[in-house]
Short mmCIF file of C-alpha atoms in Angstrom, two decimals:
data_model
loop_
_atom_site.label_atom_id
_atom_site.label_comp_id
_atom_site.label_asym_id
_atom_site.label_seq_id
_atom_site.Cartn_x
_atom_site.Cartn_y
_atom_site.Cartn_z
CA MET A 1 99.81 94.90 125.37
CA THR A 2 103.36 94.14 124.61
CA PHE A 3 105.02 93.13 121.48
CA ASN A 4 108.32 91.68 120.69
CA ASP A 5 110.42 92.86 117.79
CA ARG A 6 110.74 89.68 115.71
CA THR A 7 108.49 88.01 113.38
CA HIS A 8 108.48 84.06 112.21
CA ILE A 9 107.47 85.57 108.48
CA THR A 10 110.07 85.64 106.33
CA ASN A 11 111.06 88.40 103.41
CA LYS A 12 110.42 85.36 101.32
CA GLU A 13 106.87 84.55 102.37
CA ILE A 14 105.84 87.84 101.93
CA TRP A 15 106.91 88.31 98.37
CA ALA A 16 105.11 84.86 97.50
CA ILE A 17 102.05 86.28 98.35
CA ALA A 18 102.31 89.72 97.45
CA LEU A 19 104.20 89.26 94.25
CA PRO A 20 101.04 87.24 92.72
CA ILE A 21 98.27 89.81 94.18
CA MET A 22 100.26 92.35 92.96
CA LEU A 23 100.05 90.98 89.64
CA GLY A 24 96.37 90.28 90.11
CA ASN A 25 95.52 93.68 91.16
CA MET A 26 97.24 94.52 87.71
CA ALA A 27 94.19 92.86 85.75
CA GLN A 28 91.66 96.04 86.23
CA THR A 29 95.09 98.55 86.23
CA ILE A 30 95.97 96.98 82.70
CA ILE A 31 92.02 97.20 81.65
CA ASN A 32 91.96 101.13 82.75
CA PHE A 33 95.50 101.55 81.22
CA THR A 34 94.59 100.26 77.77
CA ASP A 35 91.31 101.85 78.02
CA THR A 36 92.30 105.07 78.52
CA ALA A 37 95.52 104.88 76.36
CA PHE A 38 93.45 103.96 73.63
CA LEU A 39 90.22 106.33 74.44
CA GLY A 40 92.87 109.03 74.77
CA HIS A 41 93.37 108.77 71.21
CA VAL A 42 89.82 109.15 70.43
CA GLY A 43 88.99 112.38 72.18
CA VAL A 44 88.68 114.22 75.50
CA ILE A 45 84.72 113.43 76.00
CA ALA A 46 85.29 109.52 75.68
CA LEU A 47 88.57 109.77 77.81
CA GLY A 48 86.01 111.49 80.75
CA ALA A 49 83.05 109.56 80.02
CA SER A 50 85.17 106.11 80.42
CA MET A 51 86.64 107.25 83.48
CA LEU A 52 83.20 108.45 85.03
CA ALA A 53 81.38 105.32 84.05
CA GLY A 54 84.26 102.95 84.80
CA LEU A 55 84.31 104.03 88.37
CA PHE A 56 80.18 104.09 88.22
CA TYR A 57 80.55 100.52 87.45
CA PHE A 58 82.97 99.79 90.23
CA VAL A 59 80.87 101.53 93.12
CA PHE A 60 78.95 98.36 92.72
CA THR A 61 81.81 95.95 92.30
CA THR A 62 83.53 97.11 95.72
CA ILE A 63 80.39 95.43 97.44
CA ALA A 64 81.47 92.22 96.11
CA THR A 65 84.97 93.22 96.89
CA GLY A 66 84.02 93.69 100.49
CA PHE A 67 82.21 90.48 100.82
CA ALA A 68 85.48 88.61 99.46
CA ILE A 69 87.73 90.17 101.98
CA GLY A 70 85.41 89.17 104.70
CA ILE A 71 85.77 85.35 102.82
CA GLN A 72 89.17 85.90 102.70
CA ILE A 73 89.67 86.89 106.34
CA ILE A 74 87.95 83.75 107.62
CA VAL A 75 89.73 81.13 105.34
CA ALA A 76 93.04 82.82 106.26
CA ARG A 77 92.05 82.10 109.81
CA ARG A 78 90.89 78.71 109.18
CA PHE A 79 94.20 77.72 107.16
CA GLY A 80 96.09 79.38 109.89
CA GLU A 81 94.50 76.54 112.36
CA GLY A 82 94.91 73.97 110.26
CA ARG A 83 91.18 72.90 109.78
CA LEU A 84 91.29 73.02 106.10
CA GLU A 85 88.42 70.99 105.73
CA ARG A 86 86.10 74.03 106.71
CA ILE A 87 87.63 76.29 103.48
CA GLY A 88 85.27 74.19 101.19
CA VAL A 89 82.12 74.95 102.92
CA ILE A 90 82.91 78.94 103.78
CA PHE A 91 83.50 78.84 100.06
CA GLU A 92 80.04 77.00 99.14
CA HIS A 93 78.15 79.65 101.82
CA GLY A 94 80.16 82.45 99.97
CA SER A 95 78.89 81.57 96.59
CA ILE A 96 75.45 81.34 97.61
CA VAL A 97 75.72 84.82 98.67
CA VAL A 98 77.52 85.99 96.02
CA MET A 99 75.05 84.97 93.47
CA ILE A 100 72.65 86.74 95.15
CA LEU A 101 74.22 89.95 95.76
CA GLY A 102 75.60 89.73 91.74
CA LEU A 103 72.13 89.53 90.33
CA ILE A 104 70.67 92.69 92.87
CA LEU A 105 73.70 94.70 91.33
CA PHE A 106 72.97 93.78 87.96
CA SER A 107 69.21 94.85 88.40
CA ILE A 108 70.34 98.16 89.66
CA LEU A 109 72.91 98.66 86.89
CA TYR A 110 70.21 97.40 84.28
CA PHE A 111 67.11 99.67 85.78
CA PHE A 112 68.86 102.52 87.29
CA SER A 113 72.10 103.56 85.68
CA ASP A 114 70.38 106.18 82.97
CA ALA A 115 68.59 107.97 86.07
CA LEU A 116 71.97 108.16 88.31
CA LEU A 117 73.98 109.22 85.83
CA LEU A 118 72.03 111.91 84.41
CA TRP A 119 71.93 113.08 88.23
CA LEU A 120 75.64 112.94 88.64
CA ILE A 121 77.12 114.18 85.47
CA ASP A 122 76.80 117.82 84.32
CA SER A 123 78.12 117.71 80.77
CA PRO A 124 75.68 116.13 78.13
CA ASN A 125 78.37 114.69 75.97
CA ILE A 126 80.10 112.72 78.92
CA TYR A 127 76.31 111.50 79.96
CA GLU A 128 75.72 110.07 76.59
CA ALA A 129 79.12 108.41 76.26
CA SER A 130 78.85 107.13 79.62
CA LEU A 131 75.45 105.46 79.10
CA GLU A 132 76.91 103.86 75.98
CA TYR A 133 79.72 102.44 78.02
CA ILE A 134 77.76 101.18 80.95
CA LYS A 135 75.39 99.50 78.43
CA TYR A 136 77.67 97.02 77.85
CA ARG A 137 79.89 96.77 80.81
CA ARG A 138 76.96 95.97 83.29
CA PHE A 139 76.73 92.24 81.78
CA GLY A 140 79.65 91.57 83.64
CA ILE A 141 79.08 92.37 87.41
CA ILE A 142 77.85 88.82 88.25
CA PHE A 143 81.22 87.79 86.55
CA VAL A 144 82.93 90.33 88.80
CA CYS A 145 81.77 89.16 91.87
CA PHE A 146 82.30 85.44 91.38
CA ASN A 147 86.14 86.55 90.44
CA PHE A 148 86.63 88.48 93.53
CA LEU A 149 85.23 85.63 95.42
CA PHE A 150 88.13 83.14 93.72
CA ARG A 151 90.41 85.72 94.97
CA GLY A 152 89.42 85.61 98.32
CA LEU A 153 89.73 82.08 98.25
CA TYR A 154 93.16 81.81 96.69
CA ILE A 155 94.70 84.56 98.81
CA GLY A 156 93.34 82.79 102.16
CA ILE A 157 95.38 80.14 101.20
CA ALA A 158 98.10 81.61 100.22
CA ASN A 159 98.26 80.33 96.64
CA THR A 160 98.17 83.47 94.81
CA LYS A 161 99.81 82.58 91.82
CA VAL A 162 96.68 81.73 90.51
CA ILE A 163 95.90 85.28 90.68
CA THR A 164 98.44 85.97 88.30
CA TYR A 165 97.44 83.15 85.38
CA SER A 166 93.78 85.03 85.47
CA THR A 167 95.42 88.46 85.05
CA ILE A 168 97.30 87.16 82.20
CA ILE A 169 94.23 86.01 80.29
CA MET A 170 92.54 89.08 81.43
CA ALA A 171 95.15 91.35 80.18
CA ILE A 172 95.68 89.30 76.77
CA VAL A 173 91.65 89.41 75.98
CA ASN A 174 90.94 93.12 77.21
CA ILE A 175 94.10 94.60 75.36
CA PHE A 176 93.11 92.42 71.68
CA LEU A 177 89.73 93.29 72.06
CA ASP A 178 90.18 96.79 72.99
CA TYR A 179 91.99 97.35 69.75
CA CYS A 180 89.78 95.72 67.59
CA LEU A 181 86.48 97.25 68.99
CA ILE A 182 87.33 100.74 69.78
CA PHE A 183 89.09 101.02 66.33
CA GLY A 184 87.46 98.52 64.28
CA ASN A 185 90.71 96.65 63.47
CA PHE A 186 90.81 92.94 61.79
CA GLY A 187 87.03 93.43 60.51
CA PHE A 188 85.16 93.98 63.98
CA PRO A 189 83.12 96.80 64.37
CA LYS A 190 84.15 100.52 65.17
CA MET A 191 82.90 101.06 68.48
CA GLY A 192 84.48 103.87 70.48
CA ILE A 193 84.11 103.69 73.86
CA GLY A 194 81.11 100.83 73.69
CA GLY A 195 83.71 98.55 72.34
CA ALA A 196 86.33 99.48 75.58
CA ALA A 197 83.27 98.25 77.73
CA LEU A 198 82.78 95.07 75.75
CA ALA A 199 86.19 94.40 75.67
CA SER A 200 86.51 94.64 79.50
CA PHE A 201 83.04 92.44 79.91
CA PHE A 202 84.66 89.64 77.71
CA ALA A 203 87.94 89.95 80.07
CA GLU A 204 85.67 89.72 83.00
CA VAL A 205 84.19 86.54 81.57
CA SER A 206 87.59 84.86 80.77
CA ALA A 207 88.78 85.09 84.01
CA PHE A 208 85.68 83.58 85.56
CA ILE A 209 85.93 80.78 83.51
CA PHE A 210 89.99 80.13 84.27
CA PHE A 211 88.85 80.45 88.07
CA THR A 212 86.50 77.98 87.80
CA ALA A 213 88.19 75.33 85.65
CA TYR A 214 91.25 75.78 87.60
CA THR A 215 89.40 75.43 90.93
CA TYR A 216 87.38 72.28 89.76
CA PHE A 217 90.58 70.30 88.56
CA SER A 218 93.21 71.62 91.12
CA LEU A 219 91.29 71.79 94.63
CA ARG A 220 88.44 69.73 93.91
CA LYS A 221 90.39 66.49 95.03
CA LYS A 222 92.05 67.98 97.72
CA GLU A 223 91.36 68.37 101.52
CA TYR A 224 89.53 71.73 101.26
CA GLY A 225 86.23 70.41 100.14
CA ILE A 226 85.97 72.40 97.22
CA PHE A 227 82.76 71.34 94.97
CA LYS A 228 81.31 69.25 97.54
CA LEU A 229 77.54 69.67 98.42
CA HIS A 230 77.30 70.97 102.03
CA LYS A 231 74.61 71.21 104.32
CA ILE A 232 73.78 75.00 104.77
CA GLU A 233 74.94 75.95 108.37
CA SER A 234 72.92 79.22 109.69
CA GLU A 235 75.57 79.76 112.34
CA LEU A 236 78.33 79.83 109.76
CA MET A 237 76.49 82.09 107.69
CA LYS A 238 75.88 84.60 110.31
CA ARG A 239 79.50 84.58 111.02
CA ILE A 240 80.69 85.11 107.62
CA LEU A 241 78.00 88.18 107.42
CA LYS A 242 79.04 89.45 110.42
CA ILE A 243 82.78 89.74 109.36
CA ALA A 244 81.79 90.76 105.54
CA THR A 245 79.00 93.15 106.14
CA PRO A 246 81.00 95.93 107.70
CA THR A 247 83.81 95.19 105.01
CA MET A 248 81.20 95.27 102.46
CA ILE A 249 80.10 98.80 103.61
CA GLN A 250 83.47 99.95 104.48
CA LYS A 251 84.32 99.05 100.70
CA LEU A 252 81.28 100.85 99.42
CA PHE A 253 81.48 104.15 101.25
CA SER A 254 85.58 104.28 100.45
CA PHE A 255 85.13 103.66 96.61
CA SER A 256 81.95 106.02 96.67
CA VAL A 257 83.62 108.87 98.10
CA TRP A 258 86.71 107.86 95.40
CA PHE A 259 83.64 108.41 93.13
CA ILE A 260 82.27 111.68 94.46
CA PHE A 261 86.23 112.86 94.04
CA PHE A 262 85.63 112.49 90.33
CA ILE A 263 82.20 113.95 89.98
CA LEU A 264 83.31 116.96 91.98
CA ILE A 265 85.87 117.31 89.45
CA GLU A 266 83.80 116.75 86.58
CA LYS A 267 81.79 120.18 88.09
CA MET A 268 85.27 121.75 87.10
CA GLY A 269 84.64 121.49 83.64
CA GLU A 270 85.16 118.63 80.64
CA THR A 271 89.46 119.41 80.75
CA ALA A 272 89.52 118.74 84.43
CA THR A 273 88.06 115.78 83.94
CA GLY A 274 90.11 114.34 81.09
CA ILE A 275 93.21 115.59 83.01
CA SER A 276 92.25 113.49 86.01
CA SER A 277 91.28 110.68 83.71
CA ILE A 278 94.91 110.36 82.74
CA VAL A 279 96.17 111.04 86.43
CA ARG A 280 93.92 108.33 87.88
CA SER A 281 95.48 105.63 85.26
CA ILE A 282 98.82 106.47 86.13
CA TYR A 283 97.84 106.16 90.14
CA MET A 284 96.36 103.03 89.67
CA ILE A 285 99.74 101.87 88.42
CA LEU A 286 101.66 103.49 90.87
CA ILE A 287 99.53 102.08 93.98
CA THR A 288 99.21 98.61 92.89
CA PRO A 289 102.38 97.53 94.93
CA GLY A 290 100.89 99.31 97.76
CA PHE A 291 97.48 97.77 97.48
CA ALA A 292 99.24 93.96 96.85
CA PHE A 293 100.97 94.61 100.38
CA ALA A 294 98.12 95.78 102.10
CA THR A 295 96.28 92.70 101.11
CA THR A 296 99.23 90.67 102.14
CA THR A 297 98.88 92.39 105.71
CA ASN A 298 95.46 91.63 105.84
CA THR A 299 95.80 87.81 105.25
CA VAL A 300 99.02 87.46 106.92
CA VAL A 301 98.11 89.14 110.16
CA SER A 302 94.83 86.88 110.27
CA ARG A 303 96.69 83.70 109.84
CA ILE A 304 99.81 84.80 112.18
CA ILE A 305 96.80 85.42 114.92
CA GLY A 306 95.18 81.91 114.08
CA GLU A 307 98.58 80.23 114.52
CA GLY A 308 98.77 81.95 117.91
CA TYR A 309 101.29 84.67 117.07
CA SER A 310 99.49 87.44 117.74
CA ASN A 311 102.53 89.56 119.62
CA GLU A 312 103.99 89.12 116.05
CA VAL A 313 101.66 91.54 114.52
CA PHE A 314 103.66 94.67 114.60
CA PRO A 315 106.85 93.62 113.41
CA THR A 316 105.12 91.80 110.42
CA ILE A 317 103.42 94.86 109.61
CA ASN A 318 106.92 96.58 109.48
CA LYS A 319 108.31 94.05 107.69
CA ILE A 320 105.62 94.10 105.10
CA LEU A 321 106.14 97.74 104.48
CA LYS A 322 109.84 97.73 104.17
CA ASN A 323 109.31 95.45 101.38
CA CYS A 324 106.43 97.69 100.08
CA LEU A 325 108.47 100.79 99.97
CA LEU A 326 111.66 98.62 98.66
CA CYS A 327 108.90 97.88 95.60
CA THR A 328 107.21 101.31 95.59
CA ILE A 329 109.65 104.01 95.42
CA PRO A 330 111.85 102.94 92.44
CA ILE A 331 108.32 103.57 90.27
CA MET A 332 107.60 106.53 91.75
CA ILE A 333 110.73 107.94 91.09
CA LEU A 334 110.91 106.93 87.58
CA VAL A 335 107.51 108.42 86.96
CA ALA A 336 108.55 111.43 88.39
CA ILE A 337 111.41 111.92 86.26
CA PHE A 338 109.68 111.25 83.08
CA PRO A 339 106.40 113.08 83.37
CA VAL A 340 105.70 113.98 79.96
CA GLN A 341 106.62 110.79 77.95
CA ILE A 342 104.40 109.17 80.78
CA ALA A 343 101.70 111.60 79.59
CA LYS A 344 102.35 111.07 75.93
CA ILE A 345 101.14 107.41 76.13
CA TYR A 346 97.36 108.99 76.90
CA THR A 347 97.51 112.11 74.68
CA ASN A 348 99.10 114.12 71.69
CA ASP A 349 97.77 117.24 73.20
CA LEU A 350 100.90 118.82 74.30
CA ASN A 351 98.73 121.81 75.95
CA LEU A 352 96.57 118.81 78.23
CA ILE A 353 100.17 117.00 78.83
CA GLN A 354 101.33 120.17 80.44
CA LEU A 355 98.21 120.48 82.72
CA VAL A 356 98.82 116.78 83.96
CA ILE A 357 102.29 117.15 84.95
CA PRO A 358 101.72 118.95 88.51
CA SER A 359 99.44 116.09 89.06
CA ILE A 360 101.63 113.66 88.60
CA TYR A 361 104.21 115.18 91.35
CA VAL A 362 101.07 115.18 93.69
CA ILE A 363 100.13 111.46 92.99
CA CYS A 364 103.66 110.48 93.27
CA PHE A 365 103.88 111.72 97.22
CA GLY A 366 100.51 110.35 97.68
CA THR A 367 101.30 106.91 96.81
CA ILE A 368 104.15 106.46 99.52
CA PHE A 369 101.47 107.79 102.57
CA GLN A 370 98.86 105.56 100.33
CA GLY A 371 100.91 102.32 100.98
CA ILE A 372 101.45 103.13 104.78
CA GLY A 373 98.14 104.05 105.61
CA ASN A 374 96.41 101.14 103.54
CA ALA A 375 98.93 98.61 105.45
CA TYR A 376 97.80 99.45 108.91
CA PHE A 377 94.00 99.49 107.95
CA GLU A 378 94.19 96.17 106.08
CA ALA A 379 96.13 95.08 109.41
CA VAL A 380 92.80 96.02 111.26
CA SER A 381 90.73 94.43 109.08
CA GLY A 382 92.79 91.01 109.45
CA THR A 383 92.53 90.79 113.04
CA GLY A 384 88.87 90.44 112.50
CA ASN A 385 87.44 93.71 113.77
CA THR A 386 86.11 94.78 110.61
CA THR A 387 83.15 96.94 112.53
CA ALA A 388 86.38 99.21 114.11
CA ALA A 389 87.72 99.10 110.37
CA LEU A 390 84.47 100.72 109.12
CA TYR A 391 84.42 103.03 111.87
CA LEU A 392 87.82 104.07 111.77
CA GLU A 393 87.61 105.04 108.12
CA ALA A 394 84.12 106.49 107.95
CA ILE A 395 85.80 109.21 110.26
CA ILE A 396 88.55 109.67 107.84
CA LEU A 397 86.34 109.92 104.48
CA VAL A 398 83.99 112.71 106.13
CA VAL A 399 87.32 114.69 106.29
CA TYR A 400 88.36 113.73 102.80
CA VAL A 401 85.06 114.70 101.20
CA ALA A 402 85.24 118.00 103.13
CA PHE A 403 88.58 118.76 101.84
CA ILE A 404 87.89 117.62 98.38
CA TRP A 405 84.46 119.93 98.25
CA ALA A 406 86.81 122.94 99.31
CA MET A 407 89.50 122.29 96.94
CA THR A 408 86.81 122.50 93.99
CA HIS A 409 85.76 125.31 95.13
CA LEU A 410 88.52 127.45 96.34
CA THR A 411 90.63 126.45 92.88
CA THR A 412 90.46 125.93 89.43
CA GLU A 413 93.93 123.82 89.35
CA VAL A 414 93.25 120.13 89.69
CA HIS A 415 96.55 119.11 91.09
CA TRP A 416 95.39 120.69 94.81
CA VAL A 417 92.21 118.71 94.62
CA TRP A 418 94.58 115.78 94.26
CA THR A 419 96.61 116.34 97.38
CA ALA A 420 93.41 114.81 99.18
CA GLU A 421 95.25 111.70 98.63
CA ILE A 422 98.17 112.33 100.70
CA LEU A 423 95.66 113.76 103.43
CA TYR A 424 93.98 110.57 103.01
CA GLY A 425 96.87 108.13 103.65
CA VAL A 426 98.42 110.25 106.24
CA LEU A 427 95.14 109.91 108.44
CA LEU A 428 94.10 106.10 107.78
CA GLY A 429 97.95 105.21 108.90
CA LEU A 430 97.71 107.19 112.09
CA PHE A 431 94.59 106.15 113.29
CA CYS A 432 95.01 102.44 112.57
CA VAL A 433 98.18 102.44 114.53
CA ILE A 434 96.82 104.28 117.55
CA TYR A 435 93.84 101.35 117.19
CA LEU A 436 96.32 98.76 116.99
CA LYS A 437 98.40 100.21 119.93
CA HIS A 438 95.59 100.58 122.26
CA ALA A 439 92.47 98.21 121.67
CA ARG A 440 92.11 94.70 122.70
CA TRP A 441 92.03 93.52 118.90
CA ASP A 442 93.75 90.09 120.04
CA LYS A 443 90.72 88.91 121.88
CA LYS A 444 88.76 89.03 118.97
CA LYS A 445 87.42 85.55 117.62
CA ILE A 446 86.08 85.13 113.96
#
């Protein structure tokens, strides 16, 4: 397979897609940042519990994320082909699956959270606080599933500014209610970690209301066929599930391993858990641009293949990566220069701040490798061969888990465990480049 070194995709188009996604990705980052910053002043137990319970919750939401990415790939392909009337049909079929999926996930969280968390968490204090968090947060799972579906729709049709609006709404609701419910301000009850979870729930509901209203008034009368009743097409449903199922499994595996990462750290002690809670919050801010440009890679690759420009895939990925690094490196340098000041946002404990600093340096390097690796990985998914993407990451995750297990048993210093993020990014990028250079992905039909 040969490639030219030029692409018709401009930097302006890349940023037009990536920037709103970046701001949209900030929704969960802002929720995590706000929860961590506020709860860090409550205590190390609340800090660790919010991290573990939050990750436990997001293990389930990643299944919906994976399905939404499958919808996004198909929508982007139809958008590139100019078959806009099919987009509403695809969205309707996706909504049916999302509703069923949301009900299943809520049932699991409602009936089995206690037993699962007891099995996973060693510290009794962190376990009790985690239950308090999940008690409120689990009611948002169905709304989150639909929010991801809406995101997949708008990314697929390159109307990503809508995601920015939803992010602003979520951030305002979450920050205000966090301040009110965690500490009991403005006459609200003082709920601590439970207040953080309840604030996040209302933030998720507010985003769902916005997405639904915006879609109804903005897209209903257009050629997409949104909010029109369509006949259920068994072949389309099979095609959606064929594309989305590997992505759902891949996202579930990927985030489950991320959860295992923190479970193994929790077994190193409550202090190690508190350190990693702060480091994770900073890391999520650092990698937000990388995830946004990776998602952009996914939808642009799918679109240009639909337009008949398969030979431009590699130069398009490289152009997106240049923009990604241009955005990421300044943030990374800023964090590396001022680690103490940044850590003080989360805690006043000077000893804890000193323990956090080495891990901050590690994640700064990890951010670069993660950005590159995720861009190439999402390009593989964007070709439509989501099964190949699943197999590629499954191999890497085995190595990743083995490395984490070894580090948590060989050292008591948390920053050495965090070097697993560098390893993951390097392997992901390497494997995906090899696949894109040698596989026959350009023949894939979706």
